[in-house]
Amino acid sequence: MKPAVLVLGGASEIGFAIARAYAVRGHAIHLAARNRARLEPMVADLRLRGAPQATAHEWDVLDYGAIEHLLDSLDPAPGIVVSAVGLLTSPDTDLLFRTNFNGPSLALEAVARRFAAKGEGLIIGISSVAGDRGRSANPLYGPAKSGFTAYLSALRNRLFKSGVRVMTVKPGPVATRMLTKKAPFTCTAGDVARAVIRADERGRDVIYVGWIWWPIMTAIRFLPEPLFKRLTLG
Ligand SMILES: NC(=O)c1ccc[n+]([C@@H]2O[C@H](COP(=O)([O-])OP(=O)(O)OC[C@H]3O[C@@H](n4cnc5c(N)ncnc54)[C@H](OP(=O)(O)O)[C@@H]3O)[C@@H](O)[C@H]2O)c1
């Protein structure tokens, strides 16, 4: 039987696109989000697309302990867990860090303990190119995503010998409700989902979506700081 997929932040456009991509491949899907009612039409859609089972669950990433109860309640237990939670802007800086870094990392930590005990599983973290180097645009979202990217790297390193896989997904701009202004090389949530499925099949660790962001971010990462601090990058 194919492993069940849990999407944390299941109402997110990217998260739901990934859920759909796994549903058509015959995986059972669990969606978890703050507002369970919003998930009901989405689980109906997933069943129509071929998921043998699709369920909706209320869960808030800011309630750090709630993940244990969520994981206990899932039948079948997930073998793939996706974190698609994120918040681009807020006047509350603490909320930005808790939503983009603390919350997703602590939730995946609970998942990792269970997967390590079983000796199998796939954890997929949706981070961002914004985490590759801190800059003035989105000055707190980027650093929070940097922390999340580093957390996923540490997790992959720690779990490698236990048979658990960890995939870091770094999209550039994606045309969802999170994207508030036009940006170059914008892709769709469907593009991200297709890239995730391909990366799962190929056993990839870190992917950029679209691929153009790999050379762009490699160049940006290596710019010397005396030059970088003078630049205004979107
Ligand atoms: N769109 C882009 O350009 C882009 C680029 C790079 C990376 N990403 C990342 O991709 C992921 C998905 O984003 P998206 O573009 O699909 O935007 P989105 O639809 O706004 O998804 C973000 C999700 O995070 C959820 N969320 C926020 N706070 C939460 C909380 N306290 N508890 C539970 N869920 C919470 C939101 O839940 P509600 O539905 O309840 O509001 C929303 O569904 C995020 O991690 C984002 O940072 C996006």
PDB file of C-alpha atoms in Angstrom, residues 70-182:
ATOM      1  CA  LEU A  70      -2.954  15.040  15.521  1.00  0.00           C
ATOM      2  CA  LEU A  71      -0.474  12.249  14.733  1.00  0.00           C
ATOM      3  CA  ASP A  72      -2.141   9.923  17.268  1.00  0.00           C
ATOM      4  CA  SER A  73      -5.511  10.493  15.590  1.00  0.00           C
ATOM      5  CA  LEU A  74      -4.507   9.632  12.015  1.00  0.00           C
ATOM      6  CA  ASP A  75      -5.532   6.291  10.496  1.00  0.00           C
ATOM      7  CA  PRO A  76      -3.652   5.226   8.442  1.00  0.00           C
ATOM      8  CA  ALA A  77      -0.587   6.795  10.065  1.00  0.00           C
ATOM      9  CA  PRO A  78       1.256   8.979   7.561  1.00  0.00           C
ATOM     10  CA  GLY A  79       4.442   7.817   5.854  1.00  0.00           C
ATOM     11  CA  ILE A  80       4.924  11.181   4.121  1.00  0.00           C
ATOM     12  CA  VAL A  81       4.520  14.521   5.943  1.00  0.00           C
ATOM     13  CA  VAL A  82       4.571  17.875   4.140  1.00  0.00           C
ATOM     14  CA  SER A  83       4.888  21.212   5.946  1.00  0.00           C
ATOM     15  CA  ALA A  84       3.339  23.958   3.801  1.00  0.00           C
ATOM     16  CA  VAL A  85       2.656  26.432   6.623  1.00  0.00           C
ATOM     17  CA  GLY A  86       3.866  29.979   6.098  1.00  0.00           C
ATOM     18  CA  LEU A  87       3.187  33.659   6.688  1.00  0.00           C
ATOM     19  CA  LEU A  88       4.841  36.327   4.516  1.00  0.00           C
ATOM     20  CA  THR A  89       4.140  39.521   6.428  1.00  0.00           C
ATOM     21  CA  SER A  90       2.776  40.633   9.783  1.00  0.00           C
ATOM     22  CA  PRO A  91       3.347  43.593  12.078  1.00  0.00           C
ATOM     23  CA  ASP A  92       3.836  40.951  14.800  1.00  0.00           C
ATOM     24  CA  THR A  93       7.469  39.895  14.354  1.00  0.00           C
ATOM     25  CA  ASP A  94       7.216  37.151  16.958  1.00  0.00           C
ATOM     26  CA  LEU A  95       4.307  35.642  14.998  1.00  0.00           C
ATOM     27  CA  LEU A  96       6.436  35.566  11.827  1.00  0.00           C
ATOM     28  CA  PHE A  97       9.158  33.544  13.537  1.00  0.00           C
ATOM     29  CA  ARG A  98       6.722  31.223  15.302  1.00  0.00           C
ATOM     30  CA  THR A  99       4.730  30.544  12.100  1.00  0.00           C
ATOM     31  CA  ASN A 100       7.656  30.139   9.698  1.00  0.00           C
ATOM     32  CA  PHE A 101      10.327  28.612  11.923  1.00  0.00           C
ATOM     33  CA  ASN A 102       9.469  27.495  15.476  1.00  0.00           C
ATOM     34  CA  GLY A 103       6.071  25.963  14.692  1.00  0.00           C
ATOM     35  CA  PRO A 104       6.951  23.972  11.542  1.00  0.00           C
ATOM     36  CA  SER A 105      10.296  22.818  13.008  1.00  0.00           C
ATOM     37  CA  LEU A 106       8.741  21.611  16.265  1.00  0.00           C
ATOM     38  CA  ALA A 107       5.938  19.842  14.387  1.00  0.00           C
ATOM     39  CA  LEU A 108       8.398  18.054  12.090  1.00  0.00           C
ATOM     40  CA  GLU A 109      10.514  17.161  15.116  1.00  0.00           C
ATOM     41  CA  ALA A 110       7.569  15.160  16.484  1.00  0.00           C
ATOM     42  CA  VAL A 111       7.095  13.522  13.068  1.00  0.00           C
ATOM     43  CA  ALA A 112      10.818  12.751  12.866  1.00  0.00           C
ATOM     44  CA  ARG A 113      10.779  10.915  16.227  1.00  0.00           C
ATOM     45  CA  ARG A 114       7.978   8.629  15.005  1.00  0.00           C
ATOM     46  CA  PHE A 115       9.549   8.041  11.583  1.00  0.00           C
ATOM     47  CA  ALA A 116      12.966   7.298  13.139  1.00  0.00           C
ATOM     48  CA  ALA A 117      11.380   4.708  15.455  1.00  0.00           C
ATOM     49  CA  LYS A 118       9.824   2.996  12.383  1.00  0.00           C
ATOM     50  CA  GLY A 119      12.985   3.354  10.281  1.00  0.00           C
ATOM     51  CA  GLU A 120      11.156   4.872   7.310  1.00  0.00           C
ATOM     52  CA  GLY A 121       9.286   7.940   6.115  1.00  0.00           C
ATOM     53  CA  LEU A 122       9.608  11.084   4.025  1.00  0.00           C
ATOM     54  CA  ILE A 123       9.495  14.612   5.452  1.00  0.00           C
ATOM     55  CA  ILE A 124       8.973  17.448   2.965  1.00  0.00           C
ATOM     56  CA  GLY A 125       9.556  21.006   4.164  1.00  0.00           C
ATOM     57  CA  ILE A 126       8.427  23.929   1.998  1.00  0.00           C
ATOM     58  CA  SER A 127      11.022  26.586   2.687  1.00  0.00           C
ATOM     59  CA  SER A 128      11.874  29.389   0.222  1.00  0.00           C
ATOM     60  CA  VAL A 129      14.617  30.961  -1.847  1.00  0.00           C
ATOM     61  CA  ALA A 130      14.093  33.882   0.566  1.00  0.00           C
ATOM     62  CA  GLY A 131      15.933  31.791   3.158  1.00  0.00           C
ATOM     63  CA  ASP A 132      19.120  31.500   1.099  1.00  0.00           C
ATOM     64  CA  ARG A 133      20.422  34.942   2.046  1.00  0.00           C
ATOM     65  CA  GLY A 134      18.887  37.605   4.287  1.00  0.00           C
ATOM     66  CA  ARG A 135      18.000  40.808   2.496  1.00  0.00           C
ATOM     67  CA  SER A 136      15.915  43.944   2.964  1.00  0.00           C
ATOM     68  CA  ALA A 137      12.796  42.638   1.194  1.00  0.00           C
ATOM     69  CA  ASN A 138      10.805  40.582   3.748  1.00  0.00           C
ATOM     70  CA  PRO A 139      13.478  41.142   6.435  1.00  0.00           C
ATOM     71  CA  LEU A 140      11.987  38.661   8.919  1.00  0.00           C
ATOM     72  CA  TYR A 141      10.283  36.079   6.671  1.00  0.00           C
ATOM     73  CA  GLY A 142      13.624  35.402   4.930  1.00  0.00           C
ATOM     74  CA  PRO A 143      15.610  34.807   8.139  1.00  0.00           C
ATOM     75  CA  ALA A 144      12.803  32.639   9.538  1.00  0.00           C
ATOM     76  CA  LYS A 145      12.939  30.528   6.359  1.00  0.00           C
ATOM     77  CA  SER A 146      16.769  30.410   6.672  1.00  0.00           C
ATOM     78  CA  GLY A 147      16.267  28.858  10.084  1.00  0.00           C
ATOM     79  CA  PHE A 148      13.757  26.369   8.669  1.00  0.00           C
ATOM     80  CA  THR A 149      16.113  25.433   5.812  1.00  0.00           C
ATOM     81  CA  ALA A 150      18.936  24.894   8.322  1.00  0.00           C
ATOM     82  CA  TYR A 151      16.613  22.826  10.517  1.00  0.00           C
ATOM     83  CA  LEU A 152      15.701  20.569   7.552  1.00  0.00           C
ATOM     84  CA  SER A 153      19.395  20.156   6.714  1.00  0.00           C
ATOM     85  CA  ALA A 154      20.177  19.153  10.305  1.00  0.00           C
ATOM     86  CA  LEU A 155      17.238  16.744  10.317  1.00  0.00           C
ATOM     87  CA  ARG A 156      18.347  15.108   7.050  1.00  0.00           C
ATOM     88  CA  ASN A 157      21.870  14.702   8.401  1.00  0.00           C
ATOM     89  CA  ARG A 158      20.577  13.281  11.705  1.00  0.00           C
ATOM     90  CA  LEU A 159      18.057  10.859  10.142  1.00  0.00           C
ATOM     91  CA  PHE A 160      20.090   9.669   7.165  1.00  0.00           C
ATOM     92  CA  LYS A 161      21.234   6.432   8.810  1.00  0.00           C
ATOM     93  CA  SER A 162      17.754   5.672  10.175  1.00  0.00           C
ATOM     94  CA  GLY A 163      16.249   5.372   6.671  1.00  0.00           C
ATOM     95  CA  VAL A 164      14.100   8.513   6.947  1.00  0.00           C
ATOM     96  CA  ARG A 165      14.324  10.939   4.019  1.00  0.00           C
ATOM     97  CA  VAL A 166      14.060  14.724   4.314  1.00  0.00           C
ATOM     98  CA  MET A 167      13.384  16.936   1.284  1.00  0.00           C
ATOM     99  CA  THR A 168      13.849  20.722   1.307  1.00  0.00           C
ATOM    100  CA  VAL A 169      11.765  22.575  -1.276  1.00  0.00           C
ATOM    101  CA  LYS A 170      12.836  26.130  -2.145  1.00  0.00           C
ATOM    102  CA  PRO A 171      10.323  27.765  -4.448  1.00  0.00           C
ATOM    103  CA  GLY A 172      10.908  31.159  -5.994  1.00  0.00           C
ATOM    104  CA  PRO A 173       7.753  33.270  -6.351  1.00  0.00           C
ATOM    105  CA  VAL A 174       4.621  31.136  -6.738  1.00  0.00           C
ATOM    106  CA  ALA A 175       1.297  32.545  -7.991  1.00  0.00           C
ATOM    107  CA  THR A 176      -0.777  31.996  -4.826  1.00  0.00           C
ATOM    108  CA  ARG A 177      -2.627  34.389  -2.501  1.00  0.00           C
ATOM    109  CA  MET A 178       0.681  34.815  -0.603  1.00  0.00           C
ATOM    110  CA  LEU A 179       2.277  36.564  -3.591  1.00  0.00           C
ATOM    111  CA  THR A 180       1.167  40.199  -3.454  1.00  0.00           C
ATOM    112  CA  LYS A 181       3.270  41.731  -6.240  1.00  0.00           C
ATOM    113  CA  LYS A 182       4.553  40.743  -9.681  1.00  0.00           C
TER     114      LYS A 182
END
